[in-house]
mmCIF file of C-alpha atoms and ligand atoms in Angstrom:
data_model
loop_
_atom_site.group_PDB
_atom_site.id
_atom_site.type_symbol
_atom_site.label_atom_id
_atom_site.label_comp_id
_atom_site.label_asym_id
_atom_site.label_seq_id
_atom_site.Cartn_x
_atom_site.Cartn_y
_atom_site.Cartn_z
ATOM 1 C CA MET A 5 163.503 -44.704 -57.267
ATOM 2 C CA SER A 6 165.390 -44.701 -53.917
ATOM 3 C CA LEU A 7 165.924 -48.317 -52.044
ATOM 4 C CA ASP A 8 165.507 -48.633 -48.507
ATOM 5 C CA SER A 9 169.116 -49.320 -46.751
ATOM 6 C CA LEU A 10 167.714 -51.508 -44.259
ATOM 7 C CA ASN A 11 165.419 -53.884 -46.483
ATOM 8 C CA ILE A 12 167.934 -53.998 -49.966
ATOM 9 C CA THR A 13 168.345 -57.808 -48.967
ATOM 10 C CA SER A 14 165.440 -59.659 -46.991
ATOM 11 C CA THR A 15 168.513 -60.652 -44.511
ATOM 12 C CA HIS A 16 170.156 -57.916 -42.840
ATOM 13 C CA HIS A 17 173.139 -59.459 -41.005
ATOM 14 C CA ARG A 18 174.319 -57.774 -37.577
ATOM 15 C CA ASP A 19 177.334 -60.203 -37.595
ATOM 16 C CA THR A 20 179.404 -62.300 -40.471
ATOM 17 C CA TYR A 21 177.822 -65.265 -42.232
ATOM 18 C CA PRO A 22 179.247 -68.255 -44.414
ATOM 19 C CA ALA A 23 179.280 -66.425 -47.605
ATOM 20 C CA ILE A 24 181.992 -63.711 -46.240
ATOM 21 C CA SER A 25 183.852 -66.033 -44.123
ATOM 22 C CA PRO A 26 187.536 -65.032 -44.643
ATOM 23 C CA THR A 27 188.275 -68.880 -44.398
ATOM 24 C CA LYS A 28 186.347 -69.568 -47.704
ATOM 25 C CA THR A 29 188.837 -70.657 -50.516
ATOM 26 C CA SER A 30 187.373 -68.169 -52.758
ATOM 27 C CA LEU A 31 188.251 -65.407 -50.642
ATOM 28 C CA SER A 32 192.038 -66.419 -49.791
ATOM 29 C CA GLN A 33 194.390 -63.620 -49.538
ATOM 30 C CA ALA A 34 197.131 -65.909 -49.643
ATOM 31 C CA GLY A 35 200.446 -64.094 -50.919
ATOM 32 C CA LYS A 36 199.073 -60.867 -50.825
ATOM 33 C CA ALA A 37 200.157 -58.209 -48.554
ATOM 34 C CA VAL A 38 197.650 -56.189 -46.984
ATOM 35 C CA LEU A 39 197.818 -52.273 -45.468
ATOM 36 C CA ILE A 40 195.195 -51.377 -43.115
ATOM 37 C CA THR A 41 195.407 -47.824 -41.989
ATOM 38 C CA GLY A 42 194.334 -47.290 -38.383
ATOM 39 C CA GLY A 43 194.591 -51.295 -38.005
ATOM 40 C CA GLY A 44 195.784 -50.785 -34.306
ATOM 41 C CA GLY A 45 192.245 -50.582 -32.996
ATOM 42 C CA GLY A 46 188.641 -50.461 -33.338
ATOM 43 C CA ILE A 47 187.068 -51.850 -36.602
ATOM 44 C CA GLY A 48 190.643 -51.567 -38.505
ATOM 45 C CA PHE A 49 192.317 -54.130 -35.974
ATOM 46 C CA GLU A 50 189.327 -56.884 -36.689
ATOM 47 C CA ILE A 51 190.147 -56.233 -40.436
ATOM 48 C CA ALA A 52 193.756 -57.339 -39.596
ATOM 49 C CA ARG A 53 192.412 -60.019 -37.957
ATOM 50 C CA SER A 54 190.089 -61.428 -40.747
ATOM 51 C CA PHE A 55 193.108 -60.650 -43.552
ATOM 52 C CA ALA A 56 194.972 -63.207 -41.460
ATOM 53 C CA LYS A 57 191.931 -65.514 -41.121
ATOM 54 C CA ALA A 58 192.250 -65.575 -45.057
ATOM 55 C CA GLY A 59 195.868 -66.460 -44.911
ATOM 56 C CA ALA A 60 197.351 -63.072 -46.102
ATOM 57 C CA SER A 61 201.223 -63.195 -46.361
ATOM 58 C CA LYS A 62 201.609 -59.926 -44.906
ATOM 59 C CA VAL A 63 199.251 -57.512 -42.771
ATOM 60 C CA ILE A 64 200.759 -54.198 -42.232
ATOM 61 C CA ILE A 65 198.968 -51.613 -39.743
ATOM 62 C CA VAL A 66 199.410 -48.091 -39.759
ATOM 63 C CA GLY A 67 198.339 -45.458 -36.971
ATOM 64 C CA ARG A 68 199.711 -42.686 -34.954
ATOM 65 C CA ARG A 69 200.205 -44.306 -31.498
ATOM 66 C CA SER A 70 202.850 -46.841 -31.630
ATOM 67 C CA THR A 71 201.681 -48.130 -27.874
ATOM 68 C CA VAL A 72 198.475 -49.004 -29.359
ATOM 69 C CA LEU A 73 200.106 -50.685 -32.588
ATOM 70 C CA ASP A 74 202.546 -52.529 -30.276
ATOM 71 C CA ALA A 75 199.568 -53.704 -28.230
ATOM 72 C CA ALA A 76 197.823 -55.196 -31.375
ATOM 73 C CA ILE A 77 200.893 -56.739 -32.926
ATOM 74 C CA VAL A 78 201.206 -58.644 -29.525
ATOM 75 C CA LYS A 79 197.490 -59.815 -29.786
ATOM 76 C CA LEU A 80 197.697 -60.756 -33.456
ATOM 77 C CA ARG A 81 201.096 -62.724 -33.157
ATOM 78 C CA GLU A 82 199.514 -64.554 -29.910
ATOM 79 C CA GLU A 83 196.275 -65.472 -32.147
ATOM 80 C CA PHE A 84 197.862 -66.883 -35.265
ATOM 81 C CA LYS A 85 201.094 -68.207 -33.866
ATOM 82 C CA GLY A 86 199.932 -71.508 -34.675
ATOM 83 C CA SER A 87 200.027 -70.672 -38.415
ATOM 84 C CA ALA A 88 203.092 -69.387 -39.946
ATOM 85 C CA THR A 89 201.444 -67.746 -42.857
ATOM 86 C CA THR A 90 201.015 -63.904 -41.858
ATOM 87 C CA GLU A 91 203.572 -61.809 -40.659
ATOM 88 C CA PHE A 92 202.112 -59.256 -39.147
ATOM 89 C CA ILE A 93 204.231 -55.405 -39.248
ATOM 90 C CA ALA A 94 203.305 -52.350 -37.336
ATOM 91 C CA ARG A 95 204.163 -48.766 -38.583
ATOM 92 C CA GLN A 96 203.699 -45.856 -36.982
ATOM 93 C CA GLY A 97 202.043 -42.995 -39.093
ATOM 94 C CA ASP A 98 199.791 -40.125 -39.866
ATOM 95 C CA ILE A 99 198.066 -40.244 -43.263
ATOM 96 C CA GLY A 100 197.125 -36.576 -42.399
ATOM 97 C CA ASN A 101 200.758 -35.685 -42.905
ATOM 98 C CA ASP A 102 202.286 -35.949 -46.134
ATOM 99 C CA ASP A 103 206.073 -36.585 -44.948
ATOM 100 C CA SER A 104 204.850 -39.419 -42.837
ATOM 101 C CA VAL A 105 202.688 -41.021 -45.849
ATOM 102 C CA SER A 106 205.917 -40.792 -47.917
ATOM 103 C CA SER A 107 208.275 -42.160 -45.506
ATOM 104 C CA LEU A 108 205.612 -45.158 -44.852
ATOM 105 C CA TRP A 109 205.817 -46.181 -48.512
ATOM 106 C CA GLU A 110 209.539 -45.172 -49.025
ATOM 107 C CA PHE A 111 209.900 -48.006 -45.648
ATOM 108 C CA LEU A 112 207.827 -50.415 -47.687
ATOM 109 C CA ASN A 113 209.508 -50.373 -50.810
ATOM 110 C CA SER A 114 212.925 -50.397 -48.869
ATOM 111 C CA GLN A 115 211.706 -53.865 -47.521
ATOM 112 C CA ASN A 116 210.799 -55.150 -50.315
ATOM 113 C CA ILE A 117 206.883 -55.406 -49.538
ATOM 114 C CA PHE A 118 204.550 -54.747 -52.207
ATOM 115 C CA VAL A 119 201.359 -54.160 -51.136
ATOM 116 C CA ARG A 120 198.370 -55.495 -53.069
ATOM 117 C CA VAL A 121 195.474 -54.830 -50.596
ATOM 118 C CA LEU A 122 194.782 -51.168 -49.156
ATOM 119 C CA VAL A 123 192.271 -50.738 -46.787
ATOM 120 C CA LEU A 124 191.707 -47.045 -45.976
ATOM 121 C CA ASN A 125 189.915 -47.255 -42.616
ATOM 122 C CA ALA A 126 191.363 -44.556 -40.302
ATOM 123 C CA ALA A 127 189.390 -41.691 -39.916
ATOM 124 C CA HIS A 128 189.276 -38.010 -38.375
ATOM 125 C CA PHE A 129 185.930 -37.723 -36.494
ATOM 126 C CA ASP A 130 186.049 -34.208 -35.420
ATOM 127 C CA PRO A 131 184.690 -31.167 -34.949
ATOM 128 C CA MET A 132 181.340 -32.370 -33.788
ATOM 129 C CA GLY A 133 178.628 -30.326 -32.602
ATOM 130 C CA PRO A 134 175.253 -28.668 -33.948
ATOM 131 C CA ASP A 135 176.141 -25.803 -35.283
ATOM 132 C CA THR A 136 178.574 -26.284 -38.270
ATOM 133 C CA LEU A 137 178.919 -22.483 -38.532
ATOM 134 C CA LYS A 138 180.045 -21.773 -35.131
ATOM 135 C CA MET A 139 182.852 -24.362 -35.615
ATOM 136 C CA ASP A 140 186.876 -23.105 -36.316
ATOM 137 C CA LYS A 141 187.924 -23.699 -39.966
ATOM 138 C CA GLN A 142 191.077 -25.049 -39.472
ATOM 139 C CA GLU A 143 189.290 -27.843 -37.335
ATOM 140 C CA LEU A 144 186.789 -28.178 -39.865
ATOM 141 C CA MET A 145 189.699 -28.546 -42.666
ATOM 142 C CA ASP A 146 191.570 -31.240 -40.349
ATOM 143 C CA GLY A 147 188.925 -33.346 -40.976
ATOM 144 C CA PHE A 148 189.100 -32.885 -44.927
ATOM 145 C CA ASN A 149 192.963 -33.179 -44.200
ATOM 146 C CA VAL A 150 192.625 -36.787 -42.861
ATOM 147 C CA ASN A 151 189.862 -38.405 -44.612
ATOM 148 C CA VAL A 152 190.107 -36.741 -47.696
ATOM 149 C CA GLY A 153 193.912 -35.856 -48.567
ATOM 150 C CA GLY A 154 195.225 -38.796 -46.569
ATOM 151 C CA ASN A 155 192.870 -41.142 -48.232
ATOM 152 C CA PHE A 156 194.133 -39.344 -51.407
ATOM 153 C CA LEU A 157 197.858 -39.943 -50.747
ATOM 154 C CA MET A 158 197.814 -43.371 -49.579
ATOM 155 C CA THR A 159 196.145 -44.325 -52.966
ATOM 156 C CA VAL A 160 198.273 -42.366 -55.013
ATOM 157 C CA ASN A 161 201.312 -44.262 -53.126
ATOM 158 C CA PHE A 162 199.629 -47.708 -53.195
ATOM 159 C CA VAL A 163 198.977 -47.425 -57.035
ATOM 160 C CA ASN A 164 202.361 -46.158 -58.233
ATOM 161 C CA GLN A 165 204.333 -48.412 -56.275
ATOM 162 C CA LEU A 166 207.657 -49.193 -57.790
ATOM 163 C CA LEU A 167 207.333 -52.980 -56.843
ATOM 164 C CA ARG A 168 204.179 -53.079 -58.383
ATOM 165 C CA PRO A 169 204.650 -55.725 -61.635
ATOM 166 C CA ALA A 170 203.189 -54.040 -64.813
ATOM 167 C CA GLY A 171 199.238 -55.282 -65.099
ATOM 168 C CA GLN A 172 199.175 -56.462 -61.616
ATOM 169 C CA GLN A 173 195.379 -55.849 -60.233
ATOM 170 C CA LEU A 174 195.047 -53.942 -57.140
ATOM 171 C CA ASN A 175 192.558 -53.956 -54.375
ATOM 172 C CA LEU A 176 191.444 -50.737 -52.452
ATOM 173 C CA ILE A 177 188.784 -51.154 -49.652
ATOM 174 C CA ASN A 178 187.182 -47.650 -48.723
ATOM 175 C CA VAL A 179 185.604 -47.833 -45.073
ATOM 176 C CA SER A 180 182.996 -45.490 -45.633
ATOM 177 C CA SER A 181 180.087 -44.471 -43.433
ATOM 178 C CA ALA A 182 176.214 -44.516 -43.552
ATOM 179 C CA GLY A 183 176.602 -41.155 -42.709
ATOM 180 C CA ILE A 184 177.194 -39.932 -45.944
ATOM 181 C CA HIS A 185 173.516 -40.404 -46.640
ATOM 182 C CA MET A 186 172.479 -39.494 -43.365
ATOM 183 C CA ILE A 187 170.271 -36.227 -43.754
ATOM 184 C CA PRO A 188 170.397 -34.485 -41.227
ATOM 185 C CA ALA A 189 173.689 -35.550 -39.811
ATOM 186 C CA THR A 190 173.364 -34.012 -36.605
ATOM 187 C CA ASN A 191 176.163 -33.285 -35.005
ATOM 188 C CA GLN A 192 178.483 -34.529 -37.665
ATOM 189 C CA THR A 193 178.208 -32.761 -40.650
ATOM 190 C CA PRO A 194 181.552 -31.962 -40.962
ATOM 191 C CA TYR A 195 182.650 -35.863 -40.441
ATOM 192 C CA THR A 196 179.881 -37.119 -42.863
ATOM 193 C CA THR A 197 180.966 -34.288 -45.455
ATOM 194 C CA THR A 198 184.272 -35.522 -45.353
ATOM 195 C CA LYS A 199 183.413 -39.247 -45.789
ATOM 196 C CA SER A 200 181.011 -38.352 -48.421
ATOM 197 C CA ALA A 201 184.003 -36.087 -50.393
ATOM 198 C CA PHE A 202 186.373 -39.239 -50.056
ATOM 199 C CA THR A 203 183.767 -41.622 -51.247
ATOM 200 C CA ALA A 204 182.394 -39.185 -54.222
ATOM 201 C CA LEU A 205 186.245 -38.897 -55.229
ATOM 202 C CA ILE A 206 187.128 -42.920 -55.295
ATOM 203 C CA GLY A 207 184.200 -43.408 -56.735
ATOM 204 C CA ARG A 208 184.958 -41.284 -59.660
ATOM 205 C CA ILE A 209 188.453 -42.685 -59.534
ATOM 206 C CA SER A 210 186.961 -46.167 -60.101
ATOM 207 C CA ASP A 211 185.585 -44.387 -63.907
ATOM 208 C CA GLU A 212 189.307 -43.837 -64.564
ATOM 209 C CA HIS A 213 190.425 -47.213 -63.533
ATOM 210 C CA PRO A 214 188.354 -50.376 -64.870
ATOM 211 C CA VAL A 215 188.405 -53.125 -62.110
ATOM 212 C CA GLU A 216 191.314 -54.903 -63.722
ATOM 213 C CA ASP A 217 193.543 -52.239 -62.918
ATOM 214 C CA ILE A 218 192.093 -51.476 -59.278
ATOM 215 C CA GLN A 219 189.150 -53.116 -57.466
ATOM 216 C CA ILE A 220 187.788 -50.166 -55.454
ATOM 217 C CA ILE A 221 184.640 -50.762 -52.977
ATOM 218 C CA SER A 222 183.527 -48.417 -50.816
ATOM 219 C CA TYR A 223 181.147 -49.442 -47.638
ATOM 220 C CA HIS A 224 179.393 -48.753 -44.572
ATOM 221 C CA PRO A 225 180.664 -50.995 -42.002
ATOM 222 C CA GLY A 226 177.694 -51.118 -39.262
ATOM 223 C CA VAL A 227 177.205 -49.285 -36.039
ATOM 224 C CA LEU A 228 180.361 -50.597 -34.003
ATOM 225 C CA TYR A 229 181.391 -50.028 -30.336
ATOM 226 C CA SER A 230 184.455 -48.966 -31.543
ATOM 227 C CA GLU A 231 187.330 -46.743 -29.126
ATOM 228 C CA GLY A 232 186.286 -43.973 -31.413
ATOM 229 C CA ALA A 233 182.741 -44.558 -30.954
ATOM 230 C CA THR A 234 182.887 -45.042 -27.205
ATOM 231 C CA LYS A 235 184.263 -40.710 -27.035
ATOM 232 C CA TYR A 236 180.970 -39.922 -28.880
ATOM 233 C CA VAL A 237 178.344 -42.002 -27.763
ATOM 234 C CA ASP A 238 176.715 -43.867 -24.890
ATOM 235 C CA LYS A 239 176.936 -47.874 -24.910
ATOM 236 C CA ASN A 240 173.101 -47.816 -24.456
ATOM 237 C CA MET A 241 172.333 -45.893 -27.088
ATOM 238 C CA PHE A 242 172.589 -48.215 -30.135
ATOM 239 C CA LYS A 243 172.055 -51.654 -30.693
ATOM 240 C CA TRP A 244 175.833 -52.534 -31.818
ATOM 241 C CA ASP A 245 176.600 -54.719 -34.912
ATOM 242 C CA GLU A 246 179.323 -57.386 -34.155
ATOM 243 C CA MET A 247 182.994 -56.702 -35.368
ATOM 244 C CA ALA A 248 183.109 -59.885 -37.478
ATOM 245 C CA LEU A 249 180.743 -58.252 -40.162
ATOM 246 C CA PRO A 250 182.555 -55.394 -41.547
ATOM 247 C CA ALA A 251 185.959 -57.353 -40.741
ATOM 248 C CA ASP A 252 184.894 -60.425 -42.842
ATOM 249 C CA TYR A 253 183.516 -57.960 -45.252
ATOM 250 C CA ALA A 254 186.427 -56.500 -46.297
ATOM 251 C CA VAL A 255 188.118 -59.332 -47.112
ATOM 252 C CA TRP A 256 185.178 -60.407 -48.961
ATOM 253 C CA ALA A 257 185.326 -56.872 -50.954
ATOM 254 C CA ALA A 258 188.646 -57.471 -51.677
ATOM 255 C CA SER A 259 188.162 -60.974 -53.257
ATOM 256 C CA PRO A 260 187.152 -61.506 -56.978
ATOM 257 C CA GLU A 261 183.619 -62.096 -55.568
ATOM 258 C CA ALA A 262 183.070 -58.456 -55.465
ATOM 259 C CA SER A 263 184.708 -57.421 -58.516
ATOM 260 C CA TRP A 264 180.995 -56.581 -59.869
ATOM 261 C CA LEU A 265 180.527 -54.065 -57.537
ATOM 262 C CA HIS A 266 183.475 -52.177 -58.745
ATOM 263 C CA GLY A 267 183.291 -48.422 -57.630
ATOM 264 C CA ARG A 268 179.943 -48.811 -55.731
ATOM 265 C CA PHE A 269 179.230 -47.951 -52.324
ATOM 266 C CA LEU A 270 177.360 -50.749 -49.993
ATOM 267 C CA TRP A 271 176.627 -51.688 -46.873
ATOM 268 C CA ALA A 272 178.062 -54.617 -45.143
ATOM 269 C CA HIS A 273 174.551 -55.856 -43.907
ATOM 270 C CA TRP A 274 173.388 -56.666 -47.383
ATOM 271 C CA ASP A 275 173.321 -60.180 -48.048
ATOM 272 C CA VAL A 276 175.824 -60.864 -50.642
ATOM 273 C CA ASP A 277 174.498 -63.635 -52.280
ATOM 274 C CA GLU A 278 170.821 -62.349 -52.345
ATOM 275 C CA LEU A 279 172.467 -58.981 -54.011
ATOM 276 C CA LYS A 280 173.707 -61.231 -56.576
ATOM 277 C CA ALA A 281 170.729 -63.163 -57.355
ATOM 278 C CA ASN A 282 168.311 -59.665 -57.051
ATOM 279 C CA LYS A 283 167.457 -59.306 -61.119
ATOM 280 C CA ASP A 284 166.177 -55.578 -60.552
ATOM 281 C CA PHE A 285 169.099 -54.777 -58.324
ATOM 282 C CA LEU A 286 171.758 -56.208 -61.208
ATOM 283 C CA LYS A 287 169.679 -54.062 -63.893
ATOM 284 C CA ARG A 288 170.258 -50.819 -62.003
ATOM 285 C CA LEU A 289 173.791 -51.439 -61.841
ATOM 286 C CA ASP A 290 173.879 -52.010 -65.296
ATOM 287 C CA SER A 291 172.017 -49.288 -66.181
ATOM 288 C CA GLU A 292 172.879 -46.656 -64.000
ATOM 289 C CA LYS A 293 176.057 -45.060 -63.717
ATOM 290 C CA GLY A 294 175.112 -42.757 -60.755
ATOM 291 C CA PHE A 295 173.402 -46.229 -58.853
ATOM 292 C CA LEU A 296 175.314 -46.578 -55.324
ATOM 293 C CA ARG A 297 177.665 -43.489 -55.946
ATOM 294 C CA VAL A 298 177.707 -40.062 -54.066
ATOM 295 C CA ALA A 299 175.333 -37.589 -56.461
ATOM 296 C CA VAL A 300 172.301 -35.515 -55.812
ATOM 297 C CA GLN A 301 169.752 -37.581 -54.481
ATOM 298 C CA GLY A 302 166.400 -37.483 -56.501
ATOM 299 C CA LEU A 303 168.588 -36.421 -59.569
ATOM 300 C CA LYS A 304 169.633 -39.287 -62.241
ATOM 301 C CA GLU A 305 173.262 -39.063 -63.110
ATOM 302 C CA ILE A 306 173.753 -36.847 -66.173
ATOM 303 C CA SER A 307 176.553 -37.422 -68.384
ATOM 304 C CA VAL A 308 178.474 -34.547 -70.101
ATOM 305 C CA ASP A 309 177.009 -35.258 -73.433
ATOM 306 C CA ALA A 310 174.169 -33.509 -72.476
ATOM 307 C CA PHE A 311 175.923 -30.424 -72.249
ATOM 308 C CA LEU A 312 177.892 -31.341 -75.656
ATOM 309 C CA ASN A 313 174.915 -30.755 -77.933
ATOM 310 C CA LYS A 314 174.735 -34.414 -78.533
ATOM 311 C CA GLN A 315 171.835 -35.290 -76.656
ATOM 312 C CA GLY A 316 169.127 -33.221 -74.683
ATOM 313 C CA HIS A 317 170.946 -30.000 -75.189
ATOM 314 C CA ASN A 318 168.145 -28.134 -76.110
ATOM 315 C CA LYS A 319 166.194 -28.816 -73.041
ATOM 316 C CA LEU A 320 169.357 -27.117 -70.784
HETATM 317 N N1 NAP B 401 182.340 -47.105 -35.295
HETATM 318 C C1 NAP B 401 181.428 -47.088 -35.984
HETATM 319 O O1 NAP B 401 180.227 -47.305 -35.807
HETATM 320 C C2 NAP B 401 181.729 -46.514 -37.885
HETATM 321 C C3 NAP B 401 180.262 -46.576 -38.484
HETATM 322 C C4 NAP B 401 180.478 -45.924 -39.538
HETATM 323 C C5 NAP B 401 181.985 -45.930 -40.079
HETATM 324 N N2 NAP B 401 183.067 -46.040 -39.437
HETATM 325 C C6 NAP B 401 184.005 -46.188 -40.094
HETATM 326 O O2 NAP B 401 185.029 -47.039 -39.800
HETATM 327 C C7 NAP B 401 186.386 -46.632 -39.878
HETATM 328 C C8 NAP B 401 187.060 -47.321 -38.489
HETATM 329 O O3 NAP B 401 186.313 -46.325 -37.441
HETATM 330 P P1 NAP B 401 186.377 -47.204 -35.784
HETATM 331 O O4 NAP B 401 184.915 -46.744 -35.190
HETATM 332 O O5 NAP B 401 187.111 -48.440 -35.649
HETATM 333 O O6 NAP B 401 187.347 -45.804 -35.521
HETATM 334 P P2 NAP B 401 188.282 -45.573 -34.051
HETATM 335 O O7 NAP B 401 188.158 -46.514 -33.017
HETATM 336 O O8 NAP B 401 188.677 -44.275 -33.839
HETATM 337 O O9 NAP B 401 189.726 -46.449 -35.021
HETATM 338 C C9 NAP B 401 190.452 -45.415 -35.575
HETATM 339 C C10 NAP B 401 191.746 -45.806 -35.977
HETATM 340 O O10 NAP B 401 192.584 -45.028 -36.665
HETATM 341 C C11 NAP B 401 193.441 -44.504 -36.582
HETATM 342 N N3 NAP B 401 193.719 -43.136 -36.977
HETATM 343 C C12 NAP B 401 192.975 -41.786 -36.881
HETATM 344 N N4 NAP B 401 193.284 -41.029 -37.215
HETATM 345 C C13 NAP B 401 194.762 -41.287 -38.196
HETATM 346 C C14 NAP B 401 195.608 -40.863 -38.761
HETATM 347 N N5 NAP B 401 195.591 -39.546 -38.964
HETATM 348 N N6 NAP B 401 196.639 -41.646 -39.092
HETATM 349 C C15 NAP B 401 196.607 -42.735 -39.293
HETATM 350 N N7 NAP B 401 195.883 -43.663 -38.283
HETATM 351 C C16 NAP B 401 194.989 -42.669 -37.555
HETATM 352 C C17 NAP B 401 193.327 -44.472 -34.922
HETATM 353 O O11 NAP B 401 194.604 -44.774 -34.178
HETATM 354 P P3 NAP B 401 195.893 -43.781 -33.796
HETATM 355 O O12 NAP B 401 194.996 -42.788 -32.762
HETATM 356 O O13 NAP B 401 196.546 -44.341 -32.697
HETATM 357 O O14 NAP B 401 195.954 -42.740 -34.843
HETATM 358 C C18 NAP B 401 192.640 -45.635 -34.384
HETATM 359 O O15 NAP B 401 193.544 -46.840 -34.449
HETATM 360 C C19 NAP B 401 186.649 -45.036 -39.990
HETATM 361 O O16 NAP B 401 186.764 -44.852 -41.380
HETATM 362 C C20 NAP B 401 185.224 -44.584 -39.800
HETATM 363 O O17 NAP B 401 184.762 -43.711 -40.226
HETATM 364 C C21 NAP B 401 182.632 -46.357 -38.025
#
């Protein structure tokens, strides 16, 4: 049975709340270096602030425009100047460019920076429009190149860091979108499909890598009036969520408190304590591998055994 995303918990948060507060001791990011793609603006910048509040030792923000990154670094250093805990680093880079991704990780390695938490937040939104079949193939593929290929290559480099101590757990946060289950996705079919594709890919990667190796959480951040949003929608069109919600949620999702949700897609709005106390939710999480994963709506997940003459084969 499908759940209603807007009513999964009785409290539908629009702003941060104590359970996901980055100053909570159990969510501390002390001693950890955190890399946020697209951390110079929008949701990514707010995520950078939240990780600093959680005491991360280093917050590295990556984006294509150095002016945006420089301005962000000034703001972050100003806000956190009273605490000597977090070092802020900006690195110009394009996750859709393989050389740029390689040089980013070479730089980090050369600086002896081991990234413990990776937040895949940067995204390519175009092309948008009502008729996907009138779109240019290259423009369509540019979205896949950044949102799938770029995120994939960032993940590969993250997991294979030379500085990663043997057995060291990593945390990966995929800033996804409710668009992955929006049907139809009017005007944004390519964007939502790329977001679905990467959420599917990283969800399946979580089957290959247990939570002790790399804790992976994908989430819908909300409806946020970011720089990106201003390009596509009128401010009066939506009831916007507060930036602190997805920002603090990212810290919670990168903590041991979220380990039980490894590989799943969630909404930042769902009350984390209520979720954990919901027996039906826990049962489904335990018994349905496809629960909160990208798959075919209306169909239960299928295992390869069904095709291997072990169970259910005679029904195929
Ligand atoms: N805003 C919403 O309501 C909303 C809703 C659902 C999901 N999301 C998701 O939330 C995330 C952040 O969205 P946002 O609204 O904050 O977007 P945004 O305001 O456009 O910010 C995106 C950031 O990513 C950077 N970026 C874009 N392409 C990049 C690339 N190829 N390499 C490196 N950095 C790149 C941009 O900086 P440069 O241009 O300088 O590179 C920018 O700072 C995205 O994953 C989006 O899909 C947002």
